[in-house]
Structures are given as structure tokens and as C-alpha cells.
PDB file of C-alpha atoms in Angstrom:
ATOM      1  CA  UNK A   1      -1.566  66.571 -73.316  1.00 38.00           C
ATOM      2  CA  UNK A   2      -1.747  69.683 -71.227  1.00 39.00           C
ATOM      3  CA  UNK A   3      -0.048  73.065 -72.793  1.00 38.00           C
ATOM      4  CA  UNK A   4       0.843  75.714 -70.396  1.00 37.00           C
ATOM      5  CA  UNK A   5       2.400  78.036 -73.068  1.00 37.00           C
ATOM      6  CA  UNK A   6       2.361  78.194 -76.798  1.00 40.00           C
ATOM      7  CA  UNK A   7       4.656  75.610 -78.214  1.00 35.00           C
ATOM      8  CA  UNK A   8       7.074  78.128 -79.749  1.00 41.00           C
ATOM      9  CA  UNK A   9       7.498  81.790 -79.182  1.00 42.00           C
ATOM     10  CA  UNK A  10      10.164  83.976 -81.084  1.00 39.00           C
ATOM     11  CA  UNK A  11      11.615  86.947 -79.263  1.00 40.00           C
ATOM     12  CA  UNK A  12      14.156  88.765 -81.405  1.00 45.00           C
ATOM     13  CA  UNK A  13      17.089  86.340 -81.767  1.00 45.00           C
ATOM     14  CA  UNK A  14      16.122  84.011 -78.910  1.00 42.00           C
ATOM     15  CA  UNK A  15      13.874  80.993 -79.274  1.00 45.00           C
ATOM     16  CA  UNK A  16      11.886  80.242 -76.165  1.00 42.00           C
ATOM     17  CA  UNK A  17      10.180  76.772 -76.215  1.00 44.00           C
ATOM     18  CA  UNK A  18       6.959  76.183 -74.555  1.00 46.00           C
ATOM     19  CA  UNK A  19       6.364  73.632 -71.834  1.00 45.00           C
ATOM     20  CA  UNK A  20       4.395  70.401 -72.702  1.00 50.00           C
ATOM     21  CA  UNK A  21       3.525  67.654 -70.461  1.00 47.00           C
ATOM     22  CA  UNK A  22       4.383  64.146 -71.806  1.00 53.00           C
ATOM     23  CA  UNK A  23       1.070  62.589 -73.328  1.00 51.00           C
ATOM     24  CA  UNK A  24       1.775  59.071 -71.193  1.00 52.00           C
ATOM     25  CA  UNK A  25      -0.157  58.591 -68.137  1.00 53.00           C
ATOM     26  CA  UNK A  26       1.084  60.512 -65.039  1.00 54.00           C
ATOM     27  CA  UNK A  27       0.980  57.156 -63.069  1.00 58.00           C
ATOM     28  CA  UNK A  28       4.025  56.010 -65.077  1.00 57.00           C
ATOM     29  CA  UNK A  29       6.054  59.236 -64.421  1.00 65.00           C
ATOM     30  CA  UNK A  30       7.653  59.306 -60.917  1.00 82.00           C
ATOM     31  CA  UNK A  31       6.629  62.524 -59.119  1.00 84.00           C
ATOM     32  CA  UNK A  32       9.887  64.081 -58.474  1.00 84.00           C
ATOM     33  CA  UNK A  33      11.085  63.197 -62.037  1.00 87.00           C
ATOM     34  CA  UNK A  34       8.030  65.240 -63.302  1.00 89.00           C
ATOM     35  CA  UNK A  35       8.439  68.133 -61.124  1.00 90.00           C
ATOM     36  CA  UNK A  36      12.371  68.182 -61.961  1.00 91.00           C
ATOM     37  CA  UNK A  37      11.525  68.125 -65.537  1.00 93.00           C
ATOM     38  CA  UNK A  38       9.030  71.094 -65.401  1.00 94.00           C
ATOM     39  CA  UNK A  39      11.777  73.128 -63.239  1.00 94.00           C
ATOM     40  CA  UNK A  40      14.124  72.541 -66.160  1.00 95.00           C
ATOM     41  CA  UNK A  41      11.412  73.683 -68.820  1.00 96.00           C
ATOM     42  CA  UNK A  42      10.768  76.741 -66.458  1.00 95.00           C
ATOM     43  CA  UNK A  43      14.420  77.607 -66.156  1.00 96.00           C
ATOM     44  CA  UNK A  44      15.053  77.248 -70.016  1.00 96.00           C
ATOM     45  CA  UNK A  45      11.838  79.709 -70.386  1.00 96.00           C
ATOM     46  CA  UNK A  46      13.685  82.070 -67.791  1.00 96.00           C
ATOM     47  CA  UNK A  47      17.014  82.146 -69.577  1.00 96.00           C
ATOM     48  CA  UNK A  48      15.256  82.940 -72.781  1.00 96.00           C
ATOM     49  CA  UNK A  49      13.633  85.835 -71.267  1.00 96.00           C
ATOM     50  CA  UNK A  50      16.991  86.859 -70.076  1.00 96.00           C
ATOM     51  CA  UNK A  51      18.718  86.405 -73.344  1.00 96.00           C
ATOM     52  CA  UNK A  52      15.996  88.666 -74.801  1.00 96.00           C
ATOM     53  CA  UNK A  53      16.477  91.385 -72.323  1.00 96.00           C
ATOM     54  CA  UNK A  54      20.216  91.390 -72.623  1.00 96.00           C
ATOM     55  CA  UNK A  55      19.446  91.438 -76.705  1.00 96.00           C
ATOM     56  CA  UNK A  56      17.074  94.264 -76.322  1.00 95.00           C
ATOM     57  CA  UNK A  57      19.491  96.270 -74.078  1.00 95.00           C
ATOM     58  CA  UNK A  58      22.206  96.180 -76.751  1.00 95.00           C
ATOM     59  CA  UNK A  59      19.979  97.210 -79.520  1.00 95.00           C
ATOM     60  CA  UNK A  60      18.709 100.377 -77.527  1.00 95.00           C
ATOM     61  CA  UNK A  61      22.285 101.123 -76.492  1.00 93.00           C
ATOM     62  CA  UNK A  62      23.968 100.400 -79.937  1.00 93.00           C
ATOM     63  CA  UNK A  63      21.443 101.358 -82.386  1.00 93.00           C
ATOM     64  CA  UNK A  64      18.903 103.684 -80.893  1.00 93.00           C
ATOM     65  CA  UNK A  65      21.790 105.355 -78.749  1.00 92.00           C
ATOM     66  CA  UNK A  66      19.610 105.236 -75.656  1.00 92.00           C
ATOM     67  CA  UNK A  67      21.557 106.763 -72.619  1.00 94.00           C
ATOM     68  CA  UNK A  68      22.721 104.093 -70.288  1.00 92.00           C
ATOM     69  CA  UNK A  69      21.207 105.995 -67.261  1.00 93.00           C
ATOM     70  CA  UNK A  70      17.789 104.865 -68.886  1.00 94.00           C
ATOM     71  CA  UNK A  71      18.973 101.585 -69.026  1.00 94.00           C
ATOM     72  CA  UNK A  72      19.406 101.266 -65.232  1.00 93.00           C
ATOM     73  CA  UNK A  73      16.332  99.767 -64.127  1.00 91.00           C
ATOM     74  CA  UNK A  74      16.999  97.080 -66.831  1.00 93.00           C
ATOM     75  CA  UNK A  75      20.363  96.515 -65.651  1.00 94.00           C
ATOM     76  CA  UNK A  76      19.044  96.058 -62.190  1.00 91.00           C
ATOM     77  CA  UNK A  77      16.672  93.362 -62.841  1.00 93.00           C
ATOM     78  CA  UNK A  78      18.783  91.561 -65.203  1.00 95.00           C
ATOM     79  CA  UNK A  79      21.257  90.267 -62.182  1.00 95.00           C
ATOM     80  CA  UNK A  80      18.158  89.414 -60.278  1.00 94.00           C
ATOM     81  CA  UNK A  81      16.967  86.932 -62.978  1.00 95.00           C
ATOM     82  CA  UNK A  82      20.436  85.477 -63.032  1.00 96.00           C
ATOM     83  CA  UNK A  83      20.567  84.762 -59.488  1.00 96.00           C
ATOM     84  CA  UNK A  84      16.923  83.281 -59.155  1.00 95.00           C
ATOM     85  CA  UNK A  85      17.718  81.098 -62.025  1.00 96.00           C
ATOM     86  CA  UNK A  86      20.943  79.975 -60.548  1.00 96.00           C
ATOM     87  CA  UNK A  87      19.534  79.410 -57.027  1.00 96.00           C
ATOM     88  CA  UNK A  88      16.508  77.268 -58.618  1.00 95.00           C
ATOM     89  CA  UNK A  89      18.636  75.046 -60.396  1.00 96.00           C
ATOM     90  CA  UNK A  90      21.163  74.590 -57.122  1.00 96.00           C
ATOM     91  CA  UNK A  91      18.073  74.013 -54.879  1.00 94.00           C
ATOM     92  CA  UNK A  92      15.966  71.930 -56.974  1.00 93.00           C
ATOM     93  CA  UNK A  93      17.931  70.240 -59.546  1.00 93.00           C
ATOM     94  CA  UNK A  94      21.257  69.862 -57.682  1.00 93.00           C
ATOM     95  CA  UNK A  95      19.587  69.405 -53.795  1.00 92.00           C
ATOM     96  CA  UNK A  96      21.890  72.166 -52.588  1.00 94.00           C
ATOM     97  CA  UNK A  97      20.431  74.244 -49.518  1.00 95.00           C
ATOM     98  CA  UNK A  98      20.669  77.762 -50.572  1.00 94.00           C
ATOM     99  CA  UNK A  99      22.167  79.832 -47.567  1.00 94.00           C
ATOM    100  CA  UNK A 100      19.856  82.647 -46.050  1.00 91.00           C
ATOM    101  CA  UNK A 101      22.450  85.326 -46.823  1.00 89.00           C
ATOM    102  CA  UNK A 102      22.043  84.611 -50.324  1.00 92.00           C
ATOM    103  CA  UNK A 103      18.335  84.872 -50.713  1.00 92.00           C
ATOM    104  CA  UNK A 104      16.551  87.750 -51.726  1.00 92.00           C
ATOM    105  CA  UNK A 105      12.626  88.223 -50.785  1.00 93.00           C
ATOM    106  CA  UNK A 106      11.874  91.256 -52.801  1.00 92.00           C
ATOM    107  CA  UNK A 107      13.308  91.976 -56.347  1.00 89.00           C
ATOM    108  CA  UNK A 108      11.817  95.513 -56.189  1.00 90.00           C
ATOM    109  CA  UNK A 109      12.784  96.265 -52.249  1.00 91.00           C
ATOM    110  CA  UNK A 110      15.739  94.686 -51.833  1.00 89.00           C
ATOM    111  CA  UNK A 111      16.310  95.337 -47.925  1.00 92.00           C
ATOM    112  CA  UNK A 112      13.214  93.272 -47.213  1.00 92.00           C
ATOM    113  CA  UNK A 113      13.891  90.407 -44.652  1.00 93.00           C
ATOM    114  CA  UNK A 114      12.203  87.238 -43.726  1.00 91.00           C
ATOM    115  CA  UNK A 115      11.066  87.793 -40.144  1.00 89.00           C
ATOM    116  CA  UNK A 116      10.182  84.903 -38.029  1.00 85.00           C
ATOM    117  CA  UNK A 117       7.571  86.325 -35.430  1.00 77.00           C
ATOM    118  CA  UNK A 118       7.027  83.043 -33.648  1.00 70.00           C
ATOM    119  CA  UNK A 119       3.350  84.224 -33.047  1.00 70.00           C
ATOM    120  CA  UNK A 120       0.310  82.017 -33.673  1.00 68.00           C
ATOM    121  CA  UNK A 121      -1.430  83.410 -36.876  1.00 70.00           C
ATOM    122  CA  UNK A 122       1.377  85.453 -38.137  1.00 72.00           C
ATOM    123  CA  UNK A 123       4.275  83.408 -37.847  1.00 80.00           C
ATOM    124  CA  UNK A 124       6.199  84.907 -40.450  1.00 85.00           C
ATOM    125  CA  UNK A 125       6.464  88.467 -42.126  1.00 87.00           C
ATOM    126  CA  UNK A 126       8.409  90.012 -44.811  1.00 90.00           C
ATOM    127  CA  UNK A 127       9.859  93.471 -44.043  1.00 90.00           C
ATOM    128  CA  UNK A 128      12.079  95.144 -41.730  1.00 91.00           C
ATOM    129  CA  UNK A 129      12.250  95.008 -37.849  1.00 91.00           C
ATOM    130  CA  UNK A 130      11.650  98.535 -36.225  1.00 91.00           C
ATOM    131  CA  UNK A 131      12.494  99.033 -32.447  1.00 91.00           C
ATOM    132  CA  UNK A 132      11.084 102.119 -30.795  1.00 90.00           C
ATOM    133  CA  UNK A 133      11.529 103.537 -27.321  1.00 91.00           C
ATOM    134  CA  UNK A 134       8.660 105.318 -25.611  1.00 91.00           C
ATOM    135  CA  UNK A 135       8.443 107.372 -22.423  1.00 91.00           C
ATOM    136  CA  UNK A 136       5.972 107.126 -19.638  1.00 88.00           C
ATOM    137  CA  UNK A 137       3.844 109.983 -21.419  1.00 89.00           C
ATOM    138  CA  UNK A 138       3.530 107.865 -24.550  1.00 89.00           C
ATOM    139  CA  UNK A 139       6.220 109.785 -26.724  1.00 92.00           C
ATOM    140  CA  UNK A 140       8.602 107.887 -28.863  1.00 92.00           C
ATOM    141  CA  UNK A 141      12.033 109.049 -28.048  1.00 94.00           C
ATOM    142  CA  UNK A 142      13.937 106.886 -30.257  1.00 94.00           C
ATOM    143  CA  UNK A 143      13.850 104.632 -32.796  1.00 94.00           C
ATOM    144  CA  UNK A 144      16.125 102.068 -34.907  1.00 95.00           C
ATOM    145  CA  UNK A 145      15.421 100.737 -38.503  1.00 95.00           C
ATOM    146  CA  UNK A 146      17.182  97.155 -37.982  1.00 94.00           C
ATOM    147  CA  UNK A 147      18.847  95.603 -40.984  1.00 94.00           C
ATOM    148  CA  UNK A 148      20.151  92.427 -40.549  1.00 92.00           C
ATOM    149  CA  UNK A 149      19.684  92.941 -36.836  1.00 93.00           C
ATOM    150  CA  UNK A 150      17.747  91.063 -34.010  1.00 91.00           C
ATOM    151  CA  UNK A 151      16.278  92.432 -30.734  1.00 91.00           C
ATOM    152  CA  UNK A 152      18.877  90.791 -28.437  1.00 92.00           C
ATOM    153  CA  UNK A 153      21.662  92.474 -30.831  1.00 95.00           C
ATOM    154  CA  UNK A 154      20.535  96.007 -30.202  1.00 95.00           C
ATOM    155  CA  UNK A 155      19.074  96.325 -26.898  1.00 94.00           C
ATOM    156  CA  UNK A 156      22.038  97.850 -25.172  1.00 96.00           C
ATOM    157  CA  UNK A 157      23.079 100.512 -28.039  1.00 96.00           C
ATOM    158  CA  UNK A 158      19.447 101.212 -28.217  1.00 95.00           C
ATOM    159  CA  UNK A 159      19.008 102.375 -24.830  1.00 95.00           C
ATOM    160  CA  UNK A 160      22.433 103.752 -25.113  1.00 96.00           C
ATOM    161  CA  UNK A 161      21.635 106.023 -27.653  1.00 96.00           C
ATOM    162  CA  UNK A 162      18.192 106.614 -25.962  1.00 96.00           C
ATOM    163  CA  UNK A 163      20.074 107.957 -22.473  1.00 95.00           C
ATOM    164  CA  UNK A 164      22.440 109.958 -24.443  1.00 95.00           C
ATOM    165  CA  UNK A 165      19.823 112.124 -25.812  1.00 94.00           C
ATOM    166  CA  UNK A 166      17.585 112.014 -22.620  1.00 95.00           C
ATOM    167  CA  UNK A 167      20.126 111.612 -19.371  1.00 94.00           C
ATOM    168  CA  UNK A 168      17.591 111.698 -16.931  1.00 93.00           C
ATOM    169  CA  UNK A 169      16.341 108.349 -17.962  1.00 92.00           C
ATOM    170  CA  UNK A 170      16.393 106.188 -14.851  1.00 92.00           C
ATOM    171  CA  UNK A 171      14.771 102.922 -16.088  1.00 92.00           C
ATOM    172  CA  UNK A 172      14.008 100.934 -19.415  1.00 91.00           C
ATOM    173  CA  UNK A 173      11.663  98.159 -19.532  1.00 90.00           C
ATOM    174  CA  UNK A 174      12.228  95.499 -22.635  1.00 90.00           C
ATOM    175  CA  UNK A 175      10.554  92.407 -24.101  1.00 87.00           C
ATOM    176  CA  UNK A 176      11.997  88.929 -23.603  1.00 87.00           C
ATOM    177  CA  UNK A 177      13.103  89.147 -27.181  1.00 87.00           C
ATOM    178  CA  UNK A 178      15.745  91.621 -26.404  1.00 92.00           C
ATOM    179  CA  UNK A 179      17.178  89.415 -23.600  1.00 90.00           C
ATOM    180  CA  UNK A 180      20.625  87.613 -23.340  1.00 91.00           C
ATOM    181  CA  UNK A 181      22.913  87.361 -20.529  1.00 90.00           C
ATOM    182  CA  UNK A 182      25.131  89.872 -21.829  1.00 93.00           C
ATOM    183  CA  UNK A 183      22.499  92.359 -22.108  1.00 93.00           C
ATOM    184  CA  UNK A 184      21.349  91.919 -18.795  1.00 90.00           C
ATOM    185  CA  UNK A 185      24.930  92.758 -17.159  1.00 91.00           C
ATOM    186  CA  UNK A 186      25.656  95.581 -19.650  1.00 94.00           C
ATOM    187  CA  UNK A 187      22.162  97.332 -19.124  1.00 94.00           C
ATOM    188  CA  UNK A 188      22.751  97.762 -15.734  1.00 92.00           C
ATOM    189  CA  UNK A 189      25.789  99.768 -16.493  1.00 93.00           C
ATOM    190  CA  UNK A 190      23.512 102.149 -18.721  1.00 93.00           C
ATOM    191  CA  UNK A 191      20.569 102.658 -16.756  1.00 93.00           C
ATOM    192  CA  UNK A 192      19.849 102.624 -12.898  1.00 92.00           C
ATOM    193  CA  UNK A 193      16.924  99.918 -13.063  1.00 92.00           C
ATOM    194  CA  UNK A 194      16.579  97.923 -16.215  1.00 91.00           C
ATOM    195  CA  UNK A 195      13.485  95.796 -16.725  1.00 90.00           C
ATOM    196  CA  UNK A 196      14.413  92.693 -18.800  1.00 89.00           C
ATOM    197  CA  UNK A 197      12.461  89.586 -18.413  1.00 88.00           C
ATOM    198  CA  UNK A 198      14.848  86.470 -18.703  1.00 84.00           C
ATOM    199  CA  UNK A 199      13.631  83.669 -21.117  1.00 81.00           C
ATOM    200  CA  UNK A 200      13.306  80.176 -19.077  1.00 79.00           C
ATOM    201  CA  UNK A 201      13.874  79.640 -15.647  1.00 82.00           C
ATOM    202  CA  UNK A 202      15.448  82.539 -13.217  1.00 83.00           C
ATOM    203  CA  UNK A 203      18.014  81.889 -10.665  1.00 84.00           C
ATOM    204  CA  UNK A 204      17.545  82.679  -7.167  1.00 85.00           C
ATOM    205  CA  UNK A 205      18.816  85.883  -7.645  1.00 84.00           C
ATOM    206  CA  UNK A 206      16.973  86.878 -10.523  1.00 82.00           C
ATOM    207  CA  UNK A 207      13.919  85.960  -9.009  1.00 85.00           C
ATOM    208  CA  UNK A 208      14.523  88.349  -6.145  1.00 87.00           C
ATOM    209  CA  UNK A 209      15.189  91.056  -8.373  1.00 86.00           C
ATOM    210  CA  UNK A 210      12.267  90.406 -10.715  1.00 85.00           C
ATOM    211  CA  UNK A 211       9.963  90.270  -7.660  1.00 86.00           C
ATOM    212  CA  UNK A 212      10.635  93.715  -6.441  1.00 88.00           C
ATOM    213  CA  UNK A 213       7.490  96.216  -6.397  1.00 88.00           C
ATOM    214  CA  UNK A 214       9.567  98.414  -8.767  1.00 89.00           C
ATOM    215  CA  UNK A 215      10.385  95.777 -11.335  1.00 88.00           C
ATOM    216  CA  UNK A 216       6.614  94.558 -11.176  1.00 87.00           C
ATOM    217  CA  UNK A 217       5.150  97.886 -11.516  1.00 87.00           C
ATOM    218  CA  UNK A 218       7.279  98.844 -14.741  1.00 85.00           C
ATOM    219  CA  UNK A 219       6.594  95.615 -16.059  1.00 84.00           C
ATOM    220  CA  UNK A 220       3.071  96.106 -15.849  1.00 81.00           C
ATOM    221  CA  UNK A 221       3.159  99.505 -17.541  1.00 78.00           C
ATOM    222  CA  UNK A 222       5.111  97.428 -20.561  1.00 74.00           C
ATOM    223  CA  UNK A 223       1.782  96.572 -21.845  1.00 71.00           C
ATOM    224  CA  UNK A 224       0.906 100.030 -23.226  1.00 68.00           C
ATOM    225  CA  UNK A 225       3.803  99.270 -25.752  1.00 68.00           C
ATOM    226  CA  UNK A 226       1.686  97.165 -27.659  1.00 68.00           C
ATOM    227  CA  UNK A 227      -0.761 100.135 -28.060  1.00 72.00           C
ATOM    228  CA  UNK A 228       2.048 102.327 -29.094  1.00 74.00           C
ATOM    229  CA  UNK A 229       3.186  99.859 -31.947  1.00 77.00           C
ATOM    230  CA  UNK A 230      -0.510  99.605 -32.984  1.00 80.00           C
ATOM    231  CA  UNK A 231      -0.570 103.480 -33.028  1.00 78.00           C
ATOM    232  CA  UNK A 232       2.614 103.706 -35.442  1.00 81.00           C
ATOM    233  CA  UNK A 233       0.834 101.474 -37.867  1.00 82.00           C
ATOM    234  CA  UNK A 234      -2.535 103.370 -37.683  1.00 78.00           C
ATOM    235  CA  UNK A 235      -0.054 106.498 -38.199  1.00 71.00           C
ATOM    236  CA  UNK A 236       1.198 105.199 -41.657  1.00 73.00           C
ATOM    237  CA  UNK A 237       3.546 102.376 -40.444  1.00 79.00           C
ATOM    238  CA  UNK A 238       1.528  99.472 -41.525  1.00 80.00           C
ATOM    239  CA  UNK A 239       2.632  99.742 -44.993  1.00 82.00           C
ATOM    240  CA  UNK A 240       5.831 101.418 -46.488  1.00 86.00           C
ATOM    241  CA  UNK A 241       4.828 103.738 -49.596  1.00 86.00           C
ATOM    242  CA  UNK A 242       8.297 104.890 -50.392  1.00 88.00           C
ATOM    243  CA  UNK A 243      10.951 103.076 -51.903  1.00 89.00           C
ATOM    244  CA  UNK A 244      14.774 101.959 -51.175  1.00 92.00           C
ATOM    245  CA  UNK A 245      16.136 101.757 -47.496  1.00 94.00           C
ATOM    246  CA  UNK A 246      16.494 105.482 -47.646  1.00 95.00           C
ATOM    247  CA  UNK A 247      12.824 105.765 -48.346  1.00 94.00           C
ATOM    248  CA  UNK A 248      12.024 102.995 -45.714  1.00 94.00           C
ATOM    249  CA  UNK A 249      13.973 104.845 -42.871  1.00 95.00           C
ATOM    250  CA  UNK A 250      12.106 108.222 -44.151  1.00 94.00           C
ATOM    251  CA  UNK A 251       8.858 106.804 -43.850  1.00 91.00           C
ATOM    252  CA  UNK A 252       9.438 105.183 -40.417  1.00 91.00           C
ATOM    253  CA  UNK A 253      10.861 108.576 -39.282  1.00 92.00           C
ATOM    254  CA  UNK A 254       7.868 110.508 -40.455  1.00 91.00           C
ATOM    255  CA  UNK A 255       5.474 107.740 -38.611  1.00 90.00           C
ATOM    256  CA  UNK A 256       7.075 108.515 -35.429  1.00 91.00           C
ATOM    257  CA  UNK A 257       6.810 112.491 -36.032  1.00 92.00           C
ATOM    258  CA  UNK A 258       3.032 111.541 -36.714  1.00 89.00           C
ATOM    259  CA  UNK A 259       2.639 109.629 -33.707  1.00 90.00           C
ATOM    260  CA  UNK A 260       4.308 112.162 -31.374  1.00 93.00           C
ATOM    261  CA  UNK A 261       2.136 115.052 -32.791  1.00 93.00           C
ATOM    262  CA  UNK A 262      -1.168 112.928 -32.435  1.00 91.00           C
ATOM    263  CA  UNK A 263      -0.113 112.221 -28.780  1.00 92.00           C
ATOM    264  CA  UNK A 264       0.576 115.947 -28.029  1.00 96.00           C
ATOM    265  CA  UNK A 265      -2.605 116.984 -29.630  1.00 96.00           C
ATOM    266  CA  UNK A 266      -4.322 114.287 -27.550  1.00 93.00           C
ATOM    267  CA  UNK A 267      -2.828 115.654 -23.922  1.00 95.00           C
ATOM    268  CA  UNK A 268      -3.621 119.280 -25.117  1.00 96.00           C
ATOM    269  CA  UNK A 269      -7.474 118.332 -25.849  1.00 96.00           C
ATOM    270  CA  UNK A 270      -7.858 116.273 -22.634  1.00 94.00           C
ATOM    271  CA  UNK A 271      -6.314 119.388 -20.495  1.00 94.00           C
ATOM    272  CA  UNK A 272      -8.822 121.523 -22.338  1.00 94.00           C
ATOM    273  CA  UNK A 273     -11.700 119.126 -21.643  1.00 93.00           C
ATOM    274  CA  UNK A 274     -10.445 118.960 -17.878  1.00 92.00           C
ATOM    275  CA  UNK A 275     -10.368 122.887 -17.625  1.00 91.00           C
ATOM    276  CA  UNK A 276     -13.858 122.973 -19.174  1.00 90.00           C
ATOM    277  CA  UNK A 277     -15.256 120.535 -16.737  1.00 90.00           C
ATOM    278  CA  UNK A 278     -13.825 122.753 -14.210  1.00 90.00           C
ATOM    279  CA  UNK A 279     -15.139 125.863 -15.381  1.00 90.00           C
ATOM    280  CA  UNK A 280     -18.885 124.190 -15.589  1.00 88.00           C
ATOM    281  CA  UNK A 281     -18.318 123.183 -11.906  1.00 86.00           C
ATOM    282  CA  UNK A 282     -17.567 126.586 -10.772  1.00 86.00           C
ATOM    283  CA  UNK A 283     -20.373 128.077 -12.859  1.00 83.00           C
ATOM    284  CA  UNK A 284     -22.641 125.778 -11.198  1.00 72.00           C
TER     285      UNK A 284
END
């Protein structure tokens, strides 16, 4: 017999039984039955902890007269526990598939999303998508924190917002992930020359448009966007150290400002270096 927890633990008025495996041979127990029983025992344990949390809350409120505002963290975590117990029971014991919209990927940062990257090595990440618009000089003109949004859903509004701030924009280059037939059409009404590669095979007209020298030139410049994304990560956006969605949005905005200041400094340093080089040539 393998014992994972003490056979019996007493927490206030709530008895929490330990989990023990049946002493009979594992070969005599179907694997799925063994797993199901382990989950039942685990759920019993979790419900015991929830009962203890509720009882403790009442004692703190009724006996010790603790202000309810101090109980808010506990009030926030109890529903998380109830939801997880419900979802585990439905998924494992009842065989139900939990809708993606009901899933929570972080009890500490509720806005966290499951992001399918579709890239080798890093197929999935937890966090929030952030879209940014960078000009030809390396400055970030606009950004958008994307809650429950994907690239193709924000393509048009992202460029519209940017052109409202900077009306002189004539072209915009986007990744394939922003493509949709509707976006291809709508972006032509937003900027003079959109560069949005199509997923899959192009039609004859689309192939002609994509083969234009201007399209090819702007598309080649787009590779610099990856370095801009890396620069944002270097300037603090690889990990958000603030809390909540408001804190996340603040942190992104601060990283954008930091990146732009760094870019401005790099331009000034390069300009000073060029002036110094010219002075040396004149003095030689």
C-alpha cells in the first residue's frame, strides 16, 4: 500500500480523508478505474479544503469581526476552487468536454489566455497577445492588447487607429496571420498600399499585386518587425511584473515607451558618431 497523505486530518469542523491505494495488485485493477478513483479521492480532499476555507471565513467575520474588505482575497479564490472541482468532475468522471470559454488558465491572473503559436518548439504559450505597429524608423506608433481576439480580427481596426493618429501613412505591411478576404478588401480603404500576404494559393490578380516591386520591397522590410518584437521583450515585455489586466496594459505601454526612448537614443548616438567621424576627416 502506498500512502500519499496522512490517513486522517482534522481541519476545524471538516474531516479530510487521506488517499490510499487498494493493497491488491495493480494488475487486477483496470487503469481507467484506478484513475477515476484517484480523482474521486482528490475531489473529496479538495472539497474538504473548500469547506475549511468557508468555515474559516465565517469565524473571521462573525467571531473576530474582521472587515469584509480583508476577506476579499479569500472570496476570490473560493469560486476558483468550486469551478475547478466542478470542471474536473465533469471532465474526468462524467466524460464531458469542457468548453474553451469556461476554462481558466491562471487563478492569479484571470485574463491569461491559451495561445496557439503554431511554431515548432513553442506550440503553445500562456499570456495575452499584443499587436504593435512600427514605422520605417523603428518607432512603435500604436499597440493593442488583444483580449479574446486574434490577429485577423484586429487587423483593420489596428491600422485604422494608427492612421487616425498618423494620417500621412500610405502603406502598411502585416503578417499572414492577419489575413482574411474581408481584411484584404477593407485595408485598401484604409491605406493606399496594404501589404498583407495571403494564406494559401493566390489568384491571378493577387499574384500580380504581390509581384509589384513596391509590395516586394515593403515585404522584405517586414522582417525587421521580428527584431522589434525581440526589442520589446528585452525592454521588459518578456514577463509582466504587474497584476491584473490594468497592470498588464500599463506594463505593455511602459515597454513601448522604453523601446521608443531607446530607439531615439540609438539614433542620436549614431548621429553624434557620424558627426565625430566627419570632424576627424576634416582635421586629418
